[in-house]
Structures are given as C-alpha cells and as structure tokens.
mmCIF file of C-alpha atoms in Angstrom:
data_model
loop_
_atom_site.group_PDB
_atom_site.id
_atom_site.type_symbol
_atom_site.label_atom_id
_atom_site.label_comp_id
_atom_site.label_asym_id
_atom_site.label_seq_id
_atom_site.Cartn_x
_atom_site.Cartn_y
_atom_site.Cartn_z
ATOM 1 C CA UNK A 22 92.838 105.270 121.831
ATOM 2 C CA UNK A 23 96.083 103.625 120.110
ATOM 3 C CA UNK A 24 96.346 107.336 118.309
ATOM 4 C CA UNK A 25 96.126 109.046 121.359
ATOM 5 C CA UNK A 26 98.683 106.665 123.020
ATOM 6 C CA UNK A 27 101.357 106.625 119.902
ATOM 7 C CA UNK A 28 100.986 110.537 119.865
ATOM 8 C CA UNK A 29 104.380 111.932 121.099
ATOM 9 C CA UNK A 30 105.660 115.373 120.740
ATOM 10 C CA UNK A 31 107.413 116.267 117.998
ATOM 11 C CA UNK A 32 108.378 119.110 115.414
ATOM 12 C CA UNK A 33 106.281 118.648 112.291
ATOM 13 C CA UNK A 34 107.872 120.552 110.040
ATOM 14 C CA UNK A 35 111.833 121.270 111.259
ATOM 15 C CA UNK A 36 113.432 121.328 107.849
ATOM 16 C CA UNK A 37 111.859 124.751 106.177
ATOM 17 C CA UNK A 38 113.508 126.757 109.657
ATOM 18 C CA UNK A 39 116.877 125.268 109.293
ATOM 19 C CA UNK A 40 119.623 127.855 108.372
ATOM 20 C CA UNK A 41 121.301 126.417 105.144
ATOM 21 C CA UNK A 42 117.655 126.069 103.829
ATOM 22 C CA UNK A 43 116.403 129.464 104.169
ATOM 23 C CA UNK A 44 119.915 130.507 102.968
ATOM 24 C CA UNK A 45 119.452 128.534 99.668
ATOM 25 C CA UNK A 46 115.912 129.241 99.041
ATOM 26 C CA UNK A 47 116.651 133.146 99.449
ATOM 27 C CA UNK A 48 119.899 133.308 97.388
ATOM 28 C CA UNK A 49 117.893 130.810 94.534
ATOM 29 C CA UNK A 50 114.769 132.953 94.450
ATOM 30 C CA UNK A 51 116.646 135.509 94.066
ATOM 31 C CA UNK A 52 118.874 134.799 91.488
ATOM 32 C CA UNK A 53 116.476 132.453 89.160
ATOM 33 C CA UNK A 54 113.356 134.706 90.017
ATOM 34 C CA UNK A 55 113.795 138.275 89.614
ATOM 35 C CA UNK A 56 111.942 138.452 86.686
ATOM 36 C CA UNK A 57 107.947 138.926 85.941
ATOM 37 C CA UNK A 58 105.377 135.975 86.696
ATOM 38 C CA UNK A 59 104.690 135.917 83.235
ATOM 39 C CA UNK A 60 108.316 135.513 82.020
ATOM 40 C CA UNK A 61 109.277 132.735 85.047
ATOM 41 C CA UNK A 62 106.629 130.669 84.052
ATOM 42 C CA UNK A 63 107.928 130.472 80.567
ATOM 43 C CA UNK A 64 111.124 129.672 81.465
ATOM 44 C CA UNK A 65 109.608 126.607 83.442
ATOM 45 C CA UNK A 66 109.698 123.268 81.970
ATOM 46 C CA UNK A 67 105.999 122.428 80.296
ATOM 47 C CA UNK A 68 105.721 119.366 82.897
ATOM 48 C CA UNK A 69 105.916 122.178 86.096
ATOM 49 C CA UNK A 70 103.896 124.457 84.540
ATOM 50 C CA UNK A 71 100.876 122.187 84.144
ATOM 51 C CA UNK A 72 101.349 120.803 87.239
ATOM 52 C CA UNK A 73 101.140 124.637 88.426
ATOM 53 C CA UNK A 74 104.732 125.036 89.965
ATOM 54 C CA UNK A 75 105.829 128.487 90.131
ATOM 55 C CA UNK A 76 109.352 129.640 89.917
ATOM 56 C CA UNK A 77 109.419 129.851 93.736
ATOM 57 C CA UNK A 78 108.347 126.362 94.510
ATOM 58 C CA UNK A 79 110.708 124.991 92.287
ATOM 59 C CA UNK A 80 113.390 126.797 94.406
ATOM 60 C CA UNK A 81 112.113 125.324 97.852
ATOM 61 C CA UNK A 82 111.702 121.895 95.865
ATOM 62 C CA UNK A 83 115.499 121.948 94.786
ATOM 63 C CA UNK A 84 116.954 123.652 97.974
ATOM 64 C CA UNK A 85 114.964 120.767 99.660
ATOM 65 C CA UNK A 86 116.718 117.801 97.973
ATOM 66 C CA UNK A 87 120.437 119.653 97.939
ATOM 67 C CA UNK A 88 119.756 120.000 101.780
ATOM 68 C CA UNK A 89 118.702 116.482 102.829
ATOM 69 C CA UNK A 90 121.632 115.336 100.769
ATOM 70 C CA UNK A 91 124.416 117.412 101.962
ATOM 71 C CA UNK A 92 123.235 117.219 105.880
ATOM 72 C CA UNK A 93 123.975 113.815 107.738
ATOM 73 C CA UNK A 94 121.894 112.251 110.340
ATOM 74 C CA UNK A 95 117.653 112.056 110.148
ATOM 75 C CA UNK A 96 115.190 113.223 107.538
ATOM 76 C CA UNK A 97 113.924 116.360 107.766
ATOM 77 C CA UNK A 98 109.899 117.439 106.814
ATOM 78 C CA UNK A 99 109.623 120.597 104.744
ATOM 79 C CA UNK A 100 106.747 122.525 105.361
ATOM 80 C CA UNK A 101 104.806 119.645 106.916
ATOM 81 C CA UNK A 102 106.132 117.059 103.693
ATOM 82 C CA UNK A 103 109.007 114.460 103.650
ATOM 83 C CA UNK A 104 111.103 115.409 101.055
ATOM 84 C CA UNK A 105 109.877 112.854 98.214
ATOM 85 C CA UNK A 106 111.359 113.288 94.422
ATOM 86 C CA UNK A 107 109.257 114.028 91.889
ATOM 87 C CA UNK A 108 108.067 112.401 88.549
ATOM 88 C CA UNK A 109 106.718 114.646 86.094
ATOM 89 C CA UNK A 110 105.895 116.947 88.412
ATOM 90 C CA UNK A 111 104.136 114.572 90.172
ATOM 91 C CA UNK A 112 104.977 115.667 93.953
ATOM 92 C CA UNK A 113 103.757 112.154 95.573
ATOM 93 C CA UNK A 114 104.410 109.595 92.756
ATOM 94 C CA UNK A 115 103.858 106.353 94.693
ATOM 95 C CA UNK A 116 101.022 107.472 96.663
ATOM 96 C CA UNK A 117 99.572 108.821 93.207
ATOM 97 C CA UNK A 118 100.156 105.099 91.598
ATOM 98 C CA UNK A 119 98.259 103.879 94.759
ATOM 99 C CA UNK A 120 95.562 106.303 94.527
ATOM 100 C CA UNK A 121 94.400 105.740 91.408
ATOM 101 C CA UNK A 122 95.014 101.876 92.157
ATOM 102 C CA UNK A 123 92.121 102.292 94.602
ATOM 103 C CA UNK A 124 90.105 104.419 92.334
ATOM 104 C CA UNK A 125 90.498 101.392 89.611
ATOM 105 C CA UNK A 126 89.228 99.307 92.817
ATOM 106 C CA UNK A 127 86.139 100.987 93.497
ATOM 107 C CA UNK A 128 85.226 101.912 90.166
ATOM 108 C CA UNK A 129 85.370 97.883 89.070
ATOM 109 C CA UNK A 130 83.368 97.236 91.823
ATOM 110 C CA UNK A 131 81.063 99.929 90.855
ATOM 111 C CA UNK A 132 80.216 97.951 87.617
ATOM 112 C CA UNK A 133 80.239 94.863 89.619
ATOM 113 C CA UNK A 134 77.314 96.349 91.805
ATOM 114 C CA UNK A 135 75.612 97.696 89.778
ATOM 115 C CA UNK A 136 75.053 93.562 88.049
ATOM 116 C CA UNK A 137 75.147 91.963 91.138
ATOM 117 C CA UNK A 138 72.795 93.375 93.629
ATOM 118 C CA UNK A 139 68.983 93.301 92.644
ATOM 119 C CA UNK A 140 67.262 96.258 91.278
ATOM 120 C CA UNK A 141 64.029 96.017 93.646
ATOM 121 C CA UNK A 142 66.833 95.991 97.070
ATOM 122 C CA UNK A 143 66.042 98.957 99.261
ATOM 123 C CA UNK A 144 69.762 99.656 99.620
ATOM 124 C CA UNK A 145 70.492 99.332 95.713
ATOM 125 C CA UNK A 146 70.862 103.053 95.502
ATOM 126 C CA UNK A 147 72.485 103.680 98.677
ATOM 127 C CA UNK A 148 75.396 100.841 97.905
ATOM 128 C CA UNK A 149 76.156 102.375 94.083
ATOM 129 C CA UNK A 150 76.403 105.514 95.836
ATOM 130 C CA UNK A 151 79.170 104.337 98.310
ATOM 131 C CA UNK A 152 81.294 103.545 95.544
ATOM 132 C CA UNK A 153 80.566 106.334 93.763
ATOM 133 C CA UNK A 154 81.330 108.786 96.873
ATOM 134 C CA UNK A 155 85.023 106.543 97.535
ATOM 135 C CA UNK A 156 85.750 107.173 93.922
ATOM 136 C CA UNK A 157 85.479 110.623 94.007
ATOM 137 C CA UNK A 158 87.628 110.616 96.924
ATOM 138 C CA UNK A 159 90.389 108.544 95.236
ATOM 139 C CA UNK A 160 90.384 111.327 92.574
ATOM 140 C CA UNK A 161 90.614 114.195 94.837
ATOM 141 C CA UNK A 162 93.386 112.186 96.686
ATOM 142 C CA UNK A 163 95.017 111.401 93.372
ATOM 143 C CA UNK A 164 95.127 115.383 92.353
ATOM 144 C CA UNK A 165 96.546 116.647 95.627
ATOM 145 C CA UNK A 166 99.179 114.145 95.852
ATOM 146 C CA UNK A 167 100.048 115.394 92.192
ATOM 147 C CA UNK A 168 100.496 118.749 93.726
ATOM 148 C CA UNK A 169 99.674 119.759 97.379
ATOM 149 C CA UNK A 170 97.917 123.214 97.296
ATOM 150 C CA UNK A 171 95.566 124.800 99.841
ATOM 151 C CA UNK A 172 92.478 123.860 97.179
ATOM 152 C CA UNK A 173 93.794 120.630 96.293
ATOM 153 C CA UNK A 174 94.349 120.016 100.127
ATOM 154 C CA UNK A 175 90.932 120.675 100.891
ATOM 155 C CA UNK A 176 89.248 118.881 98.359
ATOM 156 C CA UNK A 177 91.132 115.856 99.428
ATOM 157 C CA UNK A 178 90.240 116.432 103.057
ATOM 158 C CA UNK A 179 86.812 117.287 102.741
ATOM 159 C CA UNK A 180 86.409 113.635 100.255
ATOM 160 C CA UNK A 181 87.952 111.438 102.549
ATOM 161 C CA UNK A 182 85.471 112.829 105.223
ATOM 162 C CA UNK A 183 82.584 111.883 102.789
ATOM 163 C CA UNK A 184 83.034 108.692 102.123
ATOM 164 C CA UNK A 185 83.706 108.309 105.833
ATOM 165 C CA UNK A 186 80.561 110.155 107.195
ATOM 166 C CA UNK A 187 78.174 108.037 104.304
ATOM 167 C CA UNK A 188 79.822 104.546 105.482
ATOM 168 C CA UNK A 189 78.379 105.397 108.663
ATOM 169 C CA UNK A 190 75.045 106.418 106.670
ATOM 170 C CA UNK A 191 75.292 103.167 105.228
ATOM 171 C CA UNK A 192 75.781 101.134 108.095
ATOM 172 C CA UNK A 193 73.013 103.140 109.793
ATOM 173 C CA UNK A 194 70.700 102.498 106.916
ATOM 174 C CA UNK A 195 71.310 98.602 106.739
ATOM 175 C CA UNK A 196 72.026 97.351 110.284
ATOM 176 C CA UNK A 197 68.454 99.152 111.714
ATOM 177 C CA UNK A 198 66.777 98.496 108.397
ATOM 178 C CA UNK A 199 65.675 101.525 107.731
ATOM 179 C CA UNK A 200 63.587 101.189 104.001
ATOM 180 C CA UNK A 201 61.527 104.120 105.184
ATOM 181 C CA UNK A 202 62.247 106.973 102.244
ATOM 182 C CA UNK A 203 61.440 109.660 104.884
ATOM 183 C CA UNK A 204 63.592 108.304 107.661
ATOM 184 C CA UNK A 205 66.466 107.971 104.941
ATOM 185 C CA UNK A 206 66.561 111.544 103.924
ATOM 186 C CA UNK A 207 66.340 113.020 107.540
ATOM 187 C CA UNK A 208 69.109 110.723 108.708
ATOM 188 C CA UNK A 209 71.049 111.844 105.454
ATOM 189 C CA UNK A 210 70.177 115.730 106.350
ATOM 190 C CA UNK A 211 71.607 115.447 109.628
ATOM 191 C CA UNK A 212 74.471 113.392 108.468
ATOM 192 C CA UNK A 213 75.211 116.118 105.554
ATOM 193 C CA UNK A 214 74.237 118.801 107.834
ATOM 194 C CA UNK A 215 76.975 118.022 110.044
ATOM 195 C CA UNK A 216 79.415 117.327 107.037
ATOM 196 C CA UNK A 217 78.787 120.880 105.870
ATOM 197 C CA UNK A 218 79.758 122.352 109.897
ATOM 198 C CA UNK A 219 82.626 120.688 109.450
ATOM 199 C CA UNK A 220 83.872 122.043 106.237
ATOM 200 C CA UNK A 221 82.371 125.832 107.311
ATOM 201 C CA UNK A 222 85.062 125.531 110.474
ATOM 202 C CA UNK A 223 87.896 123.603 108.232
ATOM 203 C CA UNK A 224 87.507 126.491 105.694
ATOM 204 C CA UNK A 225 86.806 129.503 107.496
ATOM 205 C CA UNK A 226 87.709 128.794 111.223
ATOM 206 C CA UNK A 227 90.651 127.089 111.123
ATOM 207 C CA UNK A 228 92.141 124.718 109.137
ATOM 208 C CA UNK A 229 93.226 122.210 111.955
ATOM 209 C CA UNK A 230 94.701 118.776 111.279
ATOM 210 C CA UNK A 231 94.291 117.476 114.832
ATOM 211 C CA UNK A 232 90.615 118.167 114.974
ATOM 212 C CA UNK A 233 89.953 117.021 111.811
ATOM 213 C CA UNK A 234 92.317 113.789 112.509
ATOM 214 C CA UNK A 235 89.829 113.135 115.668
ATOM 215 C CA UNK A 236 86.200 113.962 114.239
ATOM 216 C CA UNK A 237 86.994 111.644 111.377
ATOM 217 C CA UNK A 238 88.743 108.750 113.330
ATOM 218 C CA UNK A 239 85.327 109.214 116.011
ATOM 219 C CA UNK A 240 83.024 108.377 112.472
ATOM 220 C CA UNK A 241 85.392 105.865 111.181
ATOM 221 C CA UNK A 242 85.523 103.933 114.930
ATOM 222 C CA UNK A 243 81.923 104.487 115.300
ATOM 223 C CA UNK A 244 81.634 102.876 111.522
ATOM 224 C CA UNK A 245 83.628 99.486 112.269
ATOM 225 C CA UNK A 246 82.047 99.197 115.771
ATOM 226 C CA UNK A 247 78.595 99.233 114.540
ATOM 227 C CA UNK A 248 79.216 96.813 111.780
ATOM 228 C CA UNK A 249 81.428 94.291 114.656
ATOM 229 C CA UNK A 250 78.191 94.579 117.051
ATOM 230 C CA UNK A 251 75.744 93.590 114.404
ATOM 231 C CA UNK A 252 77.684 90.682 113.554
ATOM 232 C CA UNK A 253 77.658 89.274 117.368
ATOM 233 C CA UNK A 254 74.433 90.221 118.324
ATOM 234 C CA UNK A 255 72.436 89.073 114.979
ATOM 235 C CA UNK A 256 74.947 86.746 114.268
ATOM 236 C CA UNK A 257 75.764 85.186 117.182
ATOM 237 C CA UNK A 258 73.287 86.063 120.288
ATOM 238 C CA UNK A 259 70.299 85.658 118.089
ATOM 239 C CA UNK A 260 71.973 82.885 116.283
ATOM 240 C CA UNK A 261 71.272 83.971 112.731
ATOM 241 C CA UNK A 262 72.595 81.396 110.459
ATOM 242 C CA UNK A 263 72.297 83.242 107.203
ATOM 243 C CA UNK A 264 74.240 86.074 108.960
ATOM 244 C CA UNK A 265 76.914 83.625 110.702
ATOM 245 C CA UNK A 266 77.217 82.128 107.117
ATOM 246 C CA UNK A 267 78.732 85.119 105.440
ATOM 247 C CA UNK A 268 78.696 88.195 108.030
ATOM 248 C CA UNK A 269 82.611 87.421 108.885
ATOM 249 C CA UNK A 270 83.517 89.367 105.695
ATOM 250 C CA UNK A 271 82.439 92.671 107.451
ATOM 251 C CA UNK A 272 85.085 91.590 110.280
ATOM 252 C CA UNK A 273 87.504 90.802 108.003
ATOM 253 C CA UNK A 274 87.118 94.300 106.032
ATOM 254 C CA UNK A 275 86.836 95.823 109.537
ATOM 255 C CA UNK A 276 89.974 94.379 111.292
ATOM 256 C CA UNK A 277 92.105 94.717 107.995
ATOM 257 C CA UNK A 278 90.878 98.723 107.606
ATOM 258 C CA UNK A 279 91.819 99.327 111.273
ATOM 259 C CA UNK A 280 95.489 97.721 110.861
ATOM 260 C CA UNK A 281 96.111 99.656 107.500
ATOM 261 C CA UNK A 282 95.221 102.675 109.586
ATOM 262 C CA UNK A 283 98.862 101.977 111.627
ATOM 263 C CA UNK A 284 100.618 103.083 108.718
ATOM 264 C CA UNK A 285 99.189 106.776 109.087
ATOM 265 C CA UNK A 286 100.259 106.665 113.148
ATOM 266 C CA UNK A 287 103.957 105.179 112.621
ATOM 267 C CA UNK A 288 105.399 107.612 110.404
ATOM 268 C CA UNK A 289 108.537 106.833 109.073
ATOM 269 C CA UNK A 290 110.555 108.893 106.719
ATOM 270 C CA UNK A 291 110.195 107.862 102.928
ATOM 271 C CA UNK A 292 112.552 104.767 101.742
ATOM 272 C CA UNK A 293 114.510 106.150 98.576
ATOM 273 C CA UNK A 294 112.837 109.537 98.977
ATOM 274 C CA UNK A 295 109.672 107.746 97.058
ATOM 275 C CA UNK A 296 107.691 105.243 99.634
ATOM 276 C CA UNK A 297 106.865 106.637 103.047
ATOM 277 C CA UNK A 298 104.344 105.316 105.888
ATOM 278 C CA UNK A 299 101.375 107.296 104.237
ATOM 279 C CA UNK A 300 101.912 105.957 100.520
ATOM 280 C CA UNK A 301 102.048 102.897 101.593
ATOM 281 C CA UNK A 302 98.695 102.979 103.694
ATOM 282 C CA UNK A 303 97.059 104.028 100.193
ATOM 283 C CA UNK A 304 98.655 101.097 98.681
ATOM 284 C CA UNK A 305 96.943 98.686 101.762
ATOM 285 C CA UNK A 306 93.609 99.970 100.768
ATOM 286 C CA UNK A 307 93.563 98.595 97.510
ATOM 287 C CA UNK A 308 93.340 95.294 99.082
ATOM 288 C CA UNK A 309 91.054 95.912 101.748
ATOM 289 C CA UNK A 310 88.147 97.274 98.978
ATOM 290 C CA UNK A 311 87.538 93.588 97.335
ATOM 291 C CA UNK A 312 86.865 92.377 101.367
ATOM 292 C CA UNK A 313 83.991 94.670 101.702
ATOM 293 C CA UNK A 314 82.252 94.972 98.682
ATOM 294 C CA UNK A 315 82.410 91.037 98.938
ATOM 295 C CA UNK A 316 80.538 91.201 102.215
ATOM 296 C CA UNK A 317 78.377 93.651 100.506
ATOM 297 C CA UNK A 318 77.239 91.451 97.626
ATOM 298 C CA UNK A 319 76.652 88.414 99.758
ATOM 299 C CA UNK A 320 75.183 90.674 102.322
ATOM 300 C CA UNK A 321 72.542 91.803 99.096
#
C-alpha cells in the first residue's frame, strides 16, 4: 500500500532522449568506433574488456558523465540508470561493496548454522538452505551491479525472487509445523512451480518491472505478516512463554526489513555520482541479516 501511494508519474529514463546526448553518443561512436569488433576491443583498456564493455558502451558511459556535467539543474537517468562513475569497470561500485557485504553476512551465518542448530531439527536442512539460497542471490546481485546486462539483469532478478519465494517456504514450513517429508516437497513443488511461471513470463512474455515489483512485494508482505501473526497469536493469545521470551527478534527483523525497503520507493539521485537510494538499501541489509538469523537460532 505505501508503494502504491508514493508511486507518482514520472519519466524513468529522460536522459538517453535528450538532444546533446544522442548528439555526442552518435558523433563518439562514430569517430572512436568505425573499426572491426575485434580491433575496438583491443583498443579497450584490459579493466573494460573483462568487465565486457564494448566500444559503444564506453561511448554512452562517457557522453553520460560530459552531459550531466555540462547541463545545470536535476539529474538525469540514462537508460533506466543514474549516472554513477565507475571503478574498474565496476558500473555500481558502492552497491557492489554492499553486496558482497551481505554475501559475507549470510555466508558467516551459514557456518554459524550449520554449529548452532541441532542435527536431528526437522528444519536443519531447510534453515542451511535459506542462507545458502540469499547467498547466491548476493552473488548474482554483486555481478550485475558490476555490469548491468540483459543476463546479468535476469539472474539478479530471478535470485532475489528466490530467496523471497523460500522465506515464505520457510515460514510456511515452521509456523504450521509441517515435519511431514511429503507435505514439504508438495508445498515446495507448488512454491517452485510458481517460481518457474514467473521466470517463463519475465523471460519470454515480457520483461516487466512493475509486475515483477508487485508479485514479489505480495510474497515478501505475505512473508513478514505471517511471521508478525505467529508471534501474537502463539505468543501472546495463547500466552506462550518460551515464544514471548525470544519471538520479538522476528519483529525486530520484520519491522527493520520493511523500513530498509523505503530506500527502494524514495529514489533520490546518487550523492557524488557513487551512493544513491538503492545502494544504500543494500548497505541496510547487512544489518538487518544478524536480527534474523538470531531469531532463527534461538527459535532452533
């Protein structure tokens, strides 16, 4: 509902159909790029060419940066992307520090799990595999913020709707109780079988942002409200000490995910070209990890 009522209208991309742009990258191509694929991508520093930009990108990239600085007034998005400056060829550098910050997260937690909870728990398997599935999607994230391609793009789309379609498996599997093998694998099937819909109409339908924005903020709501209505009504209406004793982690992991989440609806445009709204929601995550996987422990 508070995406829904922040939405506005607004030109997503207005900087790639300005004048002086398509001017520059037309007259840069051009001149810099006349030559065969093989010979441009010689001529390309070692750092863009394993980082896969061609002689064309590196045109838009540059024409970009000498447009934004020469035109007063707001930031402009280019196709879609604030205009951040690279490292490397790193495209995103800060949200590729905070990436793998909360791939370090998960993956120390990982090891911490796999001491912590007890071998004979019915959920044992179920809770290494959430970490497992969030650090995948910290890599993917990592990789497409190092250069935004349609593969990379998907990859990172399709991870982060993983590891939020299995933390509603998880929740699912723990708040009913389910320790019936059977039951596990046909909740999983219909859980995966939906996952794979999805990616069939983001891959060969259409590639839409808005839809895929609301199926995965429907899971992610649906995830947090499940685990807020177990707490109250085991915790509190049945008056579940054990539960009341610990279960307030879960709201704290809960409440701090859904406030991180306002960096992705308040946009702003990136401070020093480097740290915009969207970095700085990765770097949030890193601290919201520890808050679950504490809950999770206790919860063990």
């Amino acid at each position: 509902l508070l995406v829904v009522v922040a939405t506005r209208s607004s030109i997503a991309s207005e900087g790639d159909e300005l004048p002086e742009f398509i001017s520059c990258v037309n007259s840069t191509i051009a001149a810099q790029c006349s030559s065969s694929t093989a010979q441009q991508q010689q001529q390309q520093p070692l750092y863009l060419r394993l980082t896969l930009w061609t002689c064309e990108d590196n045109c838009r990239y540059n024409c970009m940066h000498s447009v934004t600085d020469a035109r007063p007034g707001p930031m402009y998005q280019f196709y879609g992307k604030w205009p951040f400056y690279r490292l490397w060829g790193i495209q995103e550098p800060a949200s590729v520090a905070f990436s793998l910050g909360n791939l370090y997260m998960h993956y120390h937690y990982l090891r911490m799990l796999a001491k912590e909870i007890p071998t004979k728990y019915y959920l044992r398997p179920f809770i290494l595999g959430y970490a497992a599935v969030n650090i995948n999607t910290w890599i993917q994230s990592t990789i497409f913020h190092t250069r935004d391609l349609p593969f990379t793009e998907k990859l990172d789309y399709f991870s982060a709707a993983m590891s939020i379609l299995y933390s509603v498996y998880y929740a699912t599997l723990r708040i009913f109780q389910i320790d019936d093998r059977r039951k596990q694998l046909l909740l999983g099937g219909v859980l995966l079988g939906l996952f794979a819909t999805h990616m069939f109409f983001m891959s060969f339908v259409a590639f839409n942002y808005v839809y895929n924005m609301i199926i995965c903020g429907i899971f992610a709501v649906l995830q947090g409200a499940m685990w807020v209505m177990w707490y109250f009504v085991v915790g509190y209406l049945r008056q579940n000490k054990r539960v009341l004793s610990y279960g307030h982690w879960v709201l704290y992991a809960t409440g701090a995910n859904a406030l991180t989440v306002m960096l992705e609806v308040f946009d702003f445009p990136p401070i020093g070209r480097v740290f915009d709204a969207h970095s700085l929601w990765h770097l949030s995550t890193i601290f919201v990890a520890p808050l679950w996987y504490h809950f999770v422990i206790l919860d063990s």
